[in-house]
Tab-separated table of C-alpha atoms in Angstrom:
chain	number	residue	atom	x	y	z
A	218	MET	CA	-30.888	4.904	22.541
A	219	PHE	CA	-28.426	7.620	23.455
A	220	SER	CA	-25.724	6.769	26.038
A	221	PHE	CA	-22.264	8.057	26.674
A	222	LYS	CA	-20.962	4.564	26.620
A	223	ASN	CA	-22.171	4.149	23.040
A	224	VAL	CA	-20.649	7.488	22.050
A	225	TYR	CA	-17.253	6.431	23.520
A	226	ILE	CA	-17.371	3.037	21.765
A	227	ARG	CA	-18.288	4.689	18.527
A	228	ALA	CA	-15.620	7.358	18.788
A	229	ILE	CA	-12.964	4.731	19.682
A	230	LEU	CA	-13.876	2.605	16.716
A	231	VAL	CA	-13.815	5.632	14.361
A	232	PHE	CA	-10.417	6.636	15.799
A	233	LEU	CA	-9.046	3.102	15.287
A	234	GLY	CA	-10.452	3.162	11.766
A	235	VAL	CA	-8.629	6.375	10.900
A	236	LEU	CA	-5.393	5.098	12.351
A	237	SER	CA	-5.781	1.894	10.345
A	238	VAL	CA	-6.379	3.765	7.119
A	239	ILE	CA	-3.062	5.582	7.527
A	240	PHE	CA	-0.756	3.343	9.477
A	241	TRP	CA	-1.925	-0.260	9.639
A	242	SER	CA	-2.909	-3.196	7.468
A	243	PRO	CA	-6.002	-2.828	5.322
A	244	TRP	CA	-7.607	-5.781	6.987
A	245	LEU	CA	-7.465	-3.872	10.297
A	246	VAL	CA	-9.634	-1.146	8.691
A	247	LEU	CA	-12.403	-3.635	8.005
A	248	ILE	CA	-12.722	-4.582	11.675
A	249	PRO	CA	-13.829	-1.135	12.905
A	250	MET	CA	-15.896	-0.690	9.811
A	251	ILE	CA	-17.767	-3.967	10.394
A	252	LEU	CA	-18.216	-3.343	14.120
A	253	LEU	CA	-19.436	0.248	13.541
A	254	ALA	CA	-21.933	-0.939	10.817
A	255	LEU	CA	-23.150	-3.713	13.116
A	256	LEU	CA	-23.516	-1.657	16.308
A	257	PHE	CA	-24.563	1.722	15.056
A	258	ARG	CA	-26.250	3.355	12.056
A	259	SER	CA	-22.818	4.800	11.418
A	260	TRP	CA	-22.191	7.178	8.563
A	261	GLU	CA	-18.455	7.215	9.532
A	262	VAL	CA	-18.165	3.788	7.850
A	263	LEU	CA	-18.795	5.460	4.472
A	264	LEU	CA	-16.090	8.122	5.090
A	265	LEU	CA	-13.557	5.457	6.214
A	266	GLY	CA	-14.221	3.523	3.030
A	267	LEU	CA	-13.894	6.611	0.903
A	268	ALA	CA	-10.771	7.826	2.658
A	269	MET	CA	-9.160	4.388	2.102
A	270	ASP	CA	-9.852	4.447	-1.646
A	271	PHE	CA	-8.914	8.174	-2.059
A	272	MET	CA	-5.655	7.520	-0.320
A	273	TRP	CA	-4.466	4.310	-1.892
A	274	LEU	CA	-6.270	3.862	-5.168
A	275	SER	CA	-4.585	5.361	-8.123
A	276	GLY	CA	-6.347	7.346	-10.810
A	277	ALA	CA	-9.566	9.319	-10.658
A	278	SER	CA	-11.725	6.870	-12.500
A	279	ILE	CA	-14.300	4.178	-11.850
A	280	PHE	CA	-11.777	1.517	-12.655
A	281	PRO	CA	-10.049	-0.017	-10.777
A	282	LEU	CA	-13.129	-0.436	-8.594
A	283	PRO	CA	-13.127	1.445	-5.280
A	284	LEU	CA	-13.454	-1.688	-3.206
A	285	PHE	CA	-13.537	-0.084	0.218
A	286	THR	CA	-16.131	2.456	-0.709
A	287	LEU	CA	-18.301	-0.311	-2.179
A	288	THR	CA	-17.776	-2.431	0.921
A	289	ALA	CA	-18.747	0.510	3.117
A	290	LEU	CA	-21.951	1.026	1.122
A	291	ILE	CA	-22.769	-2.728	1.374
A	292	LEU	CA	-22.054	-2.725	5.084
A	293	VAL	CA	-24.131	0.379	5.796
A	294	TRP	CA	-27.104	-0.407	3.617
A	295	GLY	CA	-26.848	-4.161	3.415
A	296	LEU	CA	-26.930	-4.470	7.199
A	297	GLU	CA	-29.760	-2.045	7.624
A	298	PRO	CA	-32.516	-4.673	8.090
A	299	PHE	CA	-30.355	-6.606	10.507
A	300	ARG	CA	-29.376	-3.502	12.409
A	301	ASN	CA	-33.052	-2.462	12.629
A	302	GLN	CA	-33.678	-5.787	14.415
A	303	LEU	CA	-30.760	-5.065	16.807
A	304	LEU	CA	-31.617	-1.490	17.465
A	305	VAL	CA	-35.275	-2.225	18.195
B	206	MET	CA	-42.186	4.824	20.787
B	207	ASN	CA	-42.668	8.092	18.920
B	208	SER	CA	-39.328	9.356	20.226
B	209	TYR	CA	-37.654	6.072	19.033
B	210	ARG	CA	-39.254	6.455	15.578
B	211	HIS	CA	-38.090	10.063	15.526
B	212	ASN	CA	-34.474	9.082	16.287
B	213	ASN	CA	-34.687	6.133	13.858
B	214	ASN	CA	-35.785	8.305	10.999
B	215	LYS	CA	-33.202	10.939	11.977
B	216	GLY	CA	-30.400	8.304	11.855
B	217	ARG	CA	-31.625	6.984	8.562
B	218	GLY	CA	-31.758	10.501	7.141
B	219	ILE	CA	-28.170	11.219	8.133
B	220	LEU	CA	-27.113	7.975	6.505
B	221	ILE	CA	-28.848	8.882	3.291
B	222	PHE	CA	-27.337	12.382	3.399
B	223	VAL	CA	-23.801	11.056	3.951
B	224	THR	CA	-24.308	8.486	1.196
B	225	ILE	CA	-25.226	11.273	-1.169
B	226	ILE	CA	-22.220	13.269	-0.092
B	227	VAL	CA	-19.911	10.327	-0.622
B	228	VAL	CA	-21.268	9.795	-4.197
B	229	LEU	CA	-20.915	13.578	-4.816
B	230	LEU	CA	-17.333	13.630	-3.576
B	231	PHE	CA	-16.563	10.702	-5.845
B	232	ALA	CA	-18.090	12.407	-8.812
B	233	ILE	CA	-16.257	15.784	-8.122
B	234	ASP	CA	-13.014	13.926	-7.738
B	235	LEU	CA	-13.549	12.152	-10.976
B	236	PHE	CA	-14.309	15.301	-12.924
B	237	SER	CA	-11.631	17.303	-11.220
B	238	ARG	CA	-8.967	14.731	-12.034
B	239	GLY	CA	-8.320	13.684	-8.430
B	240	SER	CA	-8.276	17.099	-6.640
B	241	ILE	CA	-9.975	15.648	-3.600
B	242	ARG	CA	-7.622	12.643	-3.476
B	243	ALA	CA	-4.713	15.063	-3.518
B	244	LEU	CA	-6.064	16.818	-0.410
B	245	VAL	CA	-6.713	13.522	1.402
B	246	ARG	CA	-3.237	12.306	0.568
B	247	THR	CA	-1.583	15.538	1.650
B	248	GLY	CA	-3.379	15.471	5.044
B	249	ALA	CA	-2.675	11.741	5.510
B	250	THR	CA	1.011	11.985	4.698
B	251	GLY	CA	1.245	14.810	7.172
B	252	MET	CA	-0.331	12.615	9.807
B	253	TRP	CA	1.975	9.786	8.818
B	254	GLU	CA	5.035	11.973	9.320
B	255	ILE	CA	3.778	13.131	12.659
B	256	GLY	CA	2.999	9.554	13.752
B	257	ARG	CA	6.371	8.353	12.653
B	258	GLU	CA	8.173	11.154	14.515
B	259	THR	CA	6.110	10.628	17.595
B	260	GLY	CA	6.888	6.914	17.461
B	261	ASP	CA	10.582	7.621	17.043
B	262	THR	CA	10.492	10.057	20.056
B	263	ILE	CA	8.618	7.709	22.285
B	264	PHE	CA	10.715	4.622	21.519
B	265	GLY	CA	13.908	6.674	21.423
B	266	SER	CA	13.269	8.225	24.879
B	267	GLY	CA	14.540	5.211	26.748
B	268	PHE	CA	11.192	4.398	28.224
B	269	PHE	CA	11.162	1.011	26.517
B	270	SER	CA	14.947	0.788	26.645
B	271	SER	CA	15.486	-3.005	27.021
B	272	ARG	CA	12.921	-3.872	24.359
B	273	ARG	CA	13.931	-0.885	22.313
B	274	SER	CA	17.635	-1.887	22.381
B	275	LEU	CA	16.829	-5.364	21.228
B	276	ALA	CA	14.520	-4.094	18.497
B	277	GLN	CA	17.340	-1.683	17.407
B	278	LYS	CA	19.913	-4.448	17.236
B	279	ASN	CA	17.462	-6.568	15.366
B	280	GLN	CA	16.699	-3.747	12.938
B	281	ALA	CA	20.360	-2.947	12.452
B	282	LEU	CA	21.078	-6.595	11.703
B	283	GLN	CA	18.144	-6.837	9.357
B	284	ASP	CA	19.324	-3.645	7.561
B	285	GLU	CA	22.890	-4.978	7.337
B	286	LEU	CA	21.495	-8.274	5.919
B	287	SER	CA	19.452	-6.368	3.363
B	288	GLN	CA	22.418	-4.324	2.241
B	289	LEU	CA	24.601	-7.382	2.018
B	290	LYS	CA	21.831	-9.026	-0.088
B	291	VAL	CA	21.594	-5.998	-2.313
B	292	ARG	CA	25.450	-6.002	-2.780
B	293	SER	CA	25.462	-9.730	-3.380
B	294	ALA	CA	22.661	-9.375	-5.898
B	295	ALA	CA	24.406	-6.408	-7.585
B	296	PHE	CA	27.613	-8.472	-8.011
B	297	GLU	CA	25.541	-11.310	-9.341
B	298	VAL	CA	24.152	-8.885	-11.890
B	299	LEU	CA	27.758	-7.874	-12.775
B	300	LYS	CA	28.776	-11.465	-13.260
B	301	THR	CA	25.817	-12.831	-15.124
B	302	GLU	CA	24.425	-9.865	-17.032
B	303	ASN	CA	27.665	-8.210	-17.906
B	304	GLU	CA	26.636	-6.797	-21.230
B	305	SER	CA	23.213	-5.679	-20.154
B	306	LEU	CA	24.632	-4.239	-16.906
B	307	ARG	CA	27.029	-2.044	-18.885
B	308	ARG	CA	24.095	-0.776	-20.731
B	309	ILE	CA	22.076	-0.295	-17.548
B	310	VAL	CA	24.913	1.577	-15.882
B	311	SER	CA	25.396	3.883	-18.777
B	312	ILE	CA	21.691	4.501	-18.934
B	313	VAL	CA	21.507	5.296	-15.233
B	314	GLU	CA	24.637	7.522	-15.439
B	315	GLU	CA	23.189	9.429	-18.361
B	316	GLU	CA	19.597	9.827	-17.271
B	317	ASP	CA	18.350	12.317	-14.759
B	318	GLY	CA	16.488	11.279	-11.688
B	319	ILE	CA	15.523	12.586	-8.283
B	320	THR	CA	15.688	11.219	-4.791
B	321	ALA	CA	12.358	11.241	-2.998
B	322	PRO	CA	11.391	10.273	0.530
B	323	VAL	CA	8.862	7.527	1.172
B	324	VAL	CA	5.944	9.233	2.955
B	325	SER	CA	3.623	6.307	3.752
B	326	SER	CA	3.593	2.829	4.919
B	327	PHE	CA	4.243	0.020	2.486
B	328	LYS	CA	1.843	-2.338	4.146
B	329	THR	CA	-1.280	-0.239	4.548
B	330	SER	CA	-2.523	-0.118	0.943
B	331	PRO	CA	-4.776	-2.922	-0.163
B	332	TYR	CA	-3.905	-2.015	-3.833
B	333	GLY	CA	-0.208	-2.482	-3.533
B	334	THR	CA	0.576	1.277	-3.590
B	335	PHE	CA	2.577	3.655	-1.518
B	336	MET	CA	3.391	7.351	-1.615
B	337	ILE	CA	6.562	9.353	-2.218
B	338	GLY	CA	7.208	12.924	-1.344
B	339	ALA	CA	7.777	14.226	-4.886
B	340	GLY	CA	5.263	15.228	-7.515
B	341	THR	CA	4.753	17.107	-10.701
B	342	GLU	CA	6.446	20.182	-9.234
B	343	ASP	CA	9.637	18.103	-8.934
B	344	GLY	CA	9.270	16.744	-12.535
B	345	VAL	CA	7.802	13.346	-11.574
B	346	GLN	CA	5.420	12.059	-14.246
B	347	LYS	CA	3.063	9.106	-14.449
B	348	GLY	CA	4.967	5.994	-15.507
B	349	ASP	CA	8.298	7.040	-14.003
B	350	LEU	CA	10.248	4.182	-12.429
B	351	VAL	CA	10.918	4.089	-8.713
B	352	ILE	CA	14.156	2.426	-7.742
B	353	ALA	CA	15.369	1.277	-4.340
B	354	GLY	CA	19.032	0.770	-3.532
B	355	ASP	CA	21.931	2.537	-5.185
B	356	PRO	CA	21.021	3.146	-8.855
B	357	LYS	CA	24.697	3.205	-9.751
B	358	PHE	CA	24.910	-0.467	-8.969
B	359	GLY	CA	21.648	-1.105	-10.828
B	360	GLY	CA	19.274	-0.788	-7.805
B	361	PHE	CA	15.972	-2.607	-7.887
B	362	VAL	CA	12.849	-1.237	-9.484
B	363	ILE	CA	10.169	-1.466	-6.866
B	364	GLY	CA	7.355	0.381	-8.588
B	365	ARG	CA	6.015	2.757	-11.158
B	366	VAL	CA	4.482	6.153	-10.516
B	367	ASP	CA	0.719	5.704	-10.988
B	368	ASP	CA	-0.753	8.977	-10.007
B	369	THR	CA	0.856	12.375	-9.430
B	370	ASP	CA	-0.164	15.399	-7.391
B	371	ALA	CA	1.897	18.576	-7.030
B	372	TYR	CA	4.120	17.344	-4.207
B	373	ILE	CA	3.085	13.736	-3.664
B	374	SER	CA	2.953	10.792	-5.977
B	375	LEU	CA	1.271	7.435	-5.638
B	376	VAL	CA	3.459	4.560	-6.654
B	377	LYS	CA	2.169	1.121	-7.641
B	378	SER	CA	4.531	-1.754	-6.659
B	379	ILE	CA	5.955	-3.931	-9.453
B	380	PHE	CA	4.789	-6.807	-7.183
B	381	ALA	CA	1.306	-5.448	-6.235
B	382	PRO	CA	-1.225	-8.186	-5.725
B	383	GLY	CA	-2.382	-9.619	-9.066
B	384	GLU	CA	0.091	-7.545	-11.058
B	385	ILE	CA	1.637	-9.490	-13.913
B	386	THR	CA	5.212	-8.725	-15.036
B	387	ASP	CA	7.141	-10.358	-17.764
B	388	ALA	CA	10.724	-10.959	-16.660
B	389	VAL	CA	13.867	-12.961	-17.429
B	390	VAL	CA	16.036	-15.046	-15.091
B	391	ARG	CA	19.150	-16.711	-16.516
B	392	ASP	CA	17.849	-16.144	-20.017
B	393	ILE	CA	14.541	-17.935	-19.223
B	394	GLY	CA	11.390	-15.958	-19.681
B	395	VAL	CA	8.954	-15.990	-16.777
B	396	SER	CA	5.679	-14.309	-16.171
B	397	LEU	CA	5.557	-13.161	-12.552
B	398	GLU	CA	2.402	-12.598	-10.534
B	399	GLY	CA	2.651	-10.066	-7.730
B	400	ARG	CA	1.713	-11.236	-4.227
B	401	GLY	CA	2.237	-7.935	-2.464
B	402	GLY	CA	4.850	-7.169	0.168
B	403	GLY	CA	7.601	-7.179	-2.472
B	404	GLN	CA	7.020	-10.809	-3.384
B	405	ALA	CA	5.971	-12.501	-6.639
B	406	ARG	CA	5.477	-15.977	-7.970
B	407	GLY	CA	6.034	-17.549	-11.341
B	408	GLU	CA	6.499	-20.795	-13.150
B	409	ILE	CA	9.504	-21.924	-15.227
B	410	PRO	CA	10.228	-25.186	-17.109
B	411	ARG	CA	11.213	-28.028	-14.901
B	412	GLU	CA	14.579	-28.538	-16.560
B	413	ALA	CA	15.587	-24.878	-16.137
B	414	LEU	CA	18.559	-24.324	-13.896
B	415	VAL	CA	17.755	-21.477	-11.562
B	416	SER	CA	18.956	-21.096	-8.060
B	417	GLU	CA	18.320	-18.918	-5.022
B	418	GLY	CA	19.799	-15.444	-5.308
B	419	ASP	CA	19.564	-15.265	-9.150
B	420	VAL	CA	18.674	-11.832	-10.348
B	421	ILE	CA	15.367	-11.217	-12.058
B	422	VAL	CA	15.422	-8.621	-14.804
B	423	SER	CA	12.514	-7.148	-16.754
B	424	ALA	CA	12.539	-5.514	-20.177
B	425	SER	CA	9.349	-3.583	-19.193
B	426	VAL	CA	11.325	-1.544	-16.793
B	427	GLY	CA	14.377	-0.899	-19.084
B	428	ALA	CA	16.170	-4.216	-18.378
B	429	ARG	CA	16.576	-3.348	-14.737
B	430	ALA	CA	16.582	-5.777	-11.882
B	431	ILE	CA	13.225	-6.201	-10.145
B	432	GLY	CA	13.976	-8.894	-7.583
B	433	ILE	CA	15.881	-12.018	-6.752
B	434	VAL	CA	14.945	-15.663	-6.665
B	435	GLY	CA	13.953	-16.454	-3.022
B	436	GLU	CA	13.063	-20.088	-3.454
B	437	VAL	CA	12.548	-22.618	-6.156
B	438	GLY	CA	9.816	-25.146	-5.594
B	439	LYS	CA	9.655	-28.489	-7.473
B	440	ASP	CA	6.918	-31.043	-7.090
B	441	SER	CA	7.300	-34.461	-8.561
B	442	GLY	CA	5.066	-35.074	-11.516
B	443	GLU	CA	4.773	-31.477	-12.491
B	444	ALA	CA	6.125	-30.144	-15.721
B	445	SER	CA	7.154	-26.900	-14.229
B	446	GLN	CA	8.816	-25.551	-11.132
B	447	ARG	CA	7.579	-22.717	-9.082
B	448	LEU	CA	9.667	-19.596	-8.657
B	449	TYR	CA	9.220	-17.468	-5.491
B	450	VAL	CA	10.669	-14.035	-6.076
B	451	SER	CA	11.314	-11.399	-3.485
B	452	LEU	CA	13.064	-8.056	-3.072
B	453	PRO	CA	16.430	-8.372	-1.394
B	454	ILE	CA	15.564	-5.102	0.497
B	455	SER	CA	13.246	-4.931	3.481
B	456	LEU	CA	10.484	-2.612	2.342
B	457	SER	CA	10.044	-1.090	5.862
B	458	ALA	CA	13.729	-0.180	5.761
B	459	ILE	CA	13.387	1.959	2.667
B	460	LYS	CA	13.325	5.582	3.523
B	461	PHE	CA	14.259	7.110	0.223
B	462	VAL	CA	13.814	6.022	-3.390
B	463	TYR	CA	15.176	7.170	-6.710
B	464	VAL	CA	12.780	8.232	-9.396
B	465	VAL	CA	13.873	8.075	-13.048
B	466	ASP	CA	12.131	8.657	-16.363
B	467	LYS	CA	10.162	5.759	-17.781
C-alpha cells in the first residue's frame, strides 16, 4: 500500500546503501539491502549489489564471482514468497 | 483487492525488468571489457572526493573543536608512530638484508614510477581492493606494483594493479582476504594468507627465531618488503608457530602511493 512514510523509509535506506557502497564497510551495505528486500519489493537492492561489484571487483569476467550481485538476486527473488506474505 | 493485485503485478513486473537490466549491464560490461565499471568508478571516486572534502570542511570549521582537536592530536600521533615504524623497519631492512637492499635501492633508483593519489577508502571493498587516481593514460598497467612509504628507503608493497581504466586503477591489496603470498622472514620461507586491512597470517617452524618488527620480504614483488612481524604466537604442543604480519603504516593515513613497473 502506498504511503509517504514508506517512501521516506525506502529512500533513506537506499541513500544509506549508496553511502555504504562508497564510504563505509561492506557489511554496512548488506543492512540496507536486507531491510529493503524484506520491507519492499525493492529493485534498488539489485542496483546496490551491482554497484558494489562494479566498483570493487576487478576484471570484467564471471570470475571472481560477483558476490554482492548474486546476494542481491537471492535477496530479491529468494525473499519473494516471504515478502508476499508480509505485503498481503 | 483488484487494485492490490494490480499493484502487486506492477511491482513484480518492475522487479523482473530491473533484473533483466542488471543481467544486460553485466553482459555489456563483460563484452566491452569493463566500460560500465569505468563509468561507475569515475562517478564514485568523484563522490568520494566530494565527501572527503566536505568532511574536512565540516570537521575543520571548529564546530566540533574539542573533539576535533583530540582527534587531530590522536591522528598526528598515529601518523608519527607509523612514520617511526616505517623508518625503524627500513633500518632493519638495511641491517639484515644488506645485499638485497642494495639491489632493491638500485632497482628503485633505476626504474621509473609515478606518484598517484588514493581515491577511495581502504576499508569499503569486500574484495580487498582500493582505487588510485592514475590509469593507462599515465602509463599504469595491470600487474604494476603499488608502494607506500618512501621508495628510496625500500617502501612497502601494499598491492598490485588489478584493473586499469584511463584515469583510475583498481589495486588489489597484497594482504587481501584469502590472498596467498610466498615471503621470506630472516631467511625462513613462509606462506602468508591475507586477512584484509593490511594484515596477514602464516606459520613458520617452531624453532625459527623470529621477533616482532622483523621485515617480511617477497620475491613475487621483486624482493621488496611487504610487511613486518606484528606478533609471534606459540602454542605448546604445536610443531609450528603462528606469524601475524601487518603493515607498519596505517592504511587510512596513506594519501599517495608510488606505482612502479611489475
